Amino acid sequence: YYGNIVLDTNHLHIPHLHIQHRPFVLHPMLDIAPDYMDMRTKKTIRHMAAAVPADKNMTLFPHTLKIFS
């Protein structure tokens, strides 16, 4: 994502054309911007992530991880 920009060129698509099928992108984004609306699909990150189960090879870390102390 790059703000609300939708960009389609021969070599670049923003947002990605198939982001709604990418659990490794959607599930981490739930922590950052769950209510952000994808400009292509007109669906929120929360809605798209709920429709795509987490990949069995993806490790979700608990929210107890502290980056800043």
mmCIF file of C-alpha atoms in Angstrom:
data_model
loop_
_atom_site.group_PDB
_atom_site.id
_atom_site.type_symbol
_atom_site.label_atom_id
_atom_site.label_comp_id
_atom_site.label_asym_id
_atom_site.label_seq_id
_atom_site.Cartn_x
_atom_site.Cartn_y
_atom_site.Cartn_z
ATOM 1 C CA TYR A 1 0.000 0.000 0.000
ATOM 2 C CA TYR A 2 1.020 3.544 -0.702
ATOM 3 C CA GLY A 3 -1.713 5.655 0.859
ATOM 4 C CA ASN A 4 -4.853 5.480 -1.250
ATOM 5 C CA ILE A 5 -3.024 5.248 -4.548
ATOM 6 C CA VAL A 6 -4.043 2.659 -7.112
ATOM 7 C CA LEU A 7 -1.317 2.271 -9.715
ATOM 8 C CA ASP A 8 -1.207 -0.116 -12.652
ATOM 9 C CA THR A 9 1.743 -0.230 -15.020
ATOM 10 C CA ASN A 10 3.279 -3.043 -17.060
ATOM 11 C CA HIS A 11 5.578 -3.963 -14.166
ATOM 12 C CA LEU A 12 4.008 -2.550 -11.018
ATOM 13 C CA HIS A 13 0.598 -2.832 -9.379
ATOM 14 C CA ILE A 14 -0.186 -0.966 -6.155
ATOM 15 C CA PRO A 15 -1.845 -2.434 -4.212
ATOM 16 C CA HIS A 16 -0.855 -5.945 -5.269
ATOM 17 C CA LEU A 17 -3.505 -7.488 -7.507
ATOM 18 C CA HIS A 18 -3.905 -10.560 -5.276
ATOM 19 C CA ILE A 19 -3.310 -9.181 -1.788
ATOM 20 C CA GLN A 20 -6.678 -10.552 -0.678
ATOM 21 C CA HIS A 21 -5.216 -14.059 -1.135
ATOM 22 C CA ARG A 22 -1.954 -13.425 0.769
ATOM 23 C CA PRO A 23 -2.269 -14.437 4.446
ATOM 24 C CA PHE A 24 1.415 -13.626 5.078
ATOM 25 C CA VAL A 25 0.574 -9.995 4.256
ATOM 26 C CA LEU A 26 -2.945 -9.678 5.655
ATOM 27 C CA HIS A 27 -2.512 -11.280 9.079
ATOM 28 C CA PRO A 28 0.422 -9.079 10.180
ATOM 29 C CA MET A 29 -1.445 -6.038 8.841
ATOM 30 C CA LEU A 30 -4.244 -6.766 11.311
ATOM 31 C CA ASP A 31 -1.924 -5.440 14.033
ATOM 32 C CA ILE A 32 -1.121 -2.285 12.087
ATOM 33 C CA ALA A 33 -4.282 -1.206 10.304
ATOM 34 C CA PRO A 34 -7.212 -3.631 10.640
ATOM 35 C CA ASP A 35 -9.766 -1.097 9.416
ATOM 36 C CA TYR A 36 -7.748 0.147 6.429
ATOM 37 C CA MET A 37 -9.819 -0.255 3.270
ATOM 38 C CA ASP A 38 -8.186 -1.744 0.211
ATOM 39 C CA MET A 39 -8.890 0.599 -2.687
ATOM 40 C CA ARG A 40 -9.222 -2.235 -5.222
ATOM 41 C CA THR A 41 -11.524 -4.591 -3.355
ATOM 42 C CA LYS A 42 -13.264 -1.969 -1.165
ATOM 43 C CA LYS A 43 -12.833 -4.387 1.771
ATOM 44 C CA THR A 44 -11.017 -3.799 5.051
ATOM 45 C CA ILE A 45 -7.891 -5.692 6.023
ATOM 46 C CA ARG A 46 -9.944 -7.293 8.818
ATOM 47 C CA HIS A 47 -12.545 -8.542 6.336
ATOM 48 C CA MET A 48 -9.978 -9.895 3.863
ATOM 49 C CA ALA A 49 -7.894 -11.579 6.596
ATOM 50 C CA ALA A 50 -10.979 -13.289 8.029
ATOM 51 C CA ALA A 51 -11.625 -14.851 4.624
ATOM 52 C CA VAL A 52 -8.066 -16.244 4.301
ATOM 53 C CA PRO A 53 -6.804 -18.627 6.984
ATOM 54 C CA ALA A 54 -3.258 -18.211 8.231
ATOM 55 C CA ASP A 55 -0.779 -20.273 6.255
ATOM 56 C CA LYS A 56 0.256 -23.469 8.047
ATOM 57 C CA ASN A 57 3.924 -22.451 7.589
ATOM 58 C CA MET A 58 3.367 -18.968 9.025
ATOM 59 C CA THR A 59 4.332 -18.309 12.648
ATOM 60 C CA LEU A 60 2.238 -15.726 14.465
ATOM 61 C CA PHE A 61 4.040 -14.275 17.464
ATOM 62 C CA PRO A 62 2.168 -13.395 20.652
ATOM 63 C CA HIS A 63 1.400 -9.747 21.329
ATOM 64 C CA THR A 64 3.586 -9.839 24.421
ATOM 65 C CA LEU A 65 6.668 -9.094 22.340
ATOM 66 C CA LYS A 66 7.928 -5.635 23.304
ATOM 67 C CA ILE A 67 9.910 -3.743 20.721
ATOM 68 C CA PHE A 68 10.532 -0.676 22.858
ATOM 69 C CA SER A 69 11.150 -0.821 26.584
#
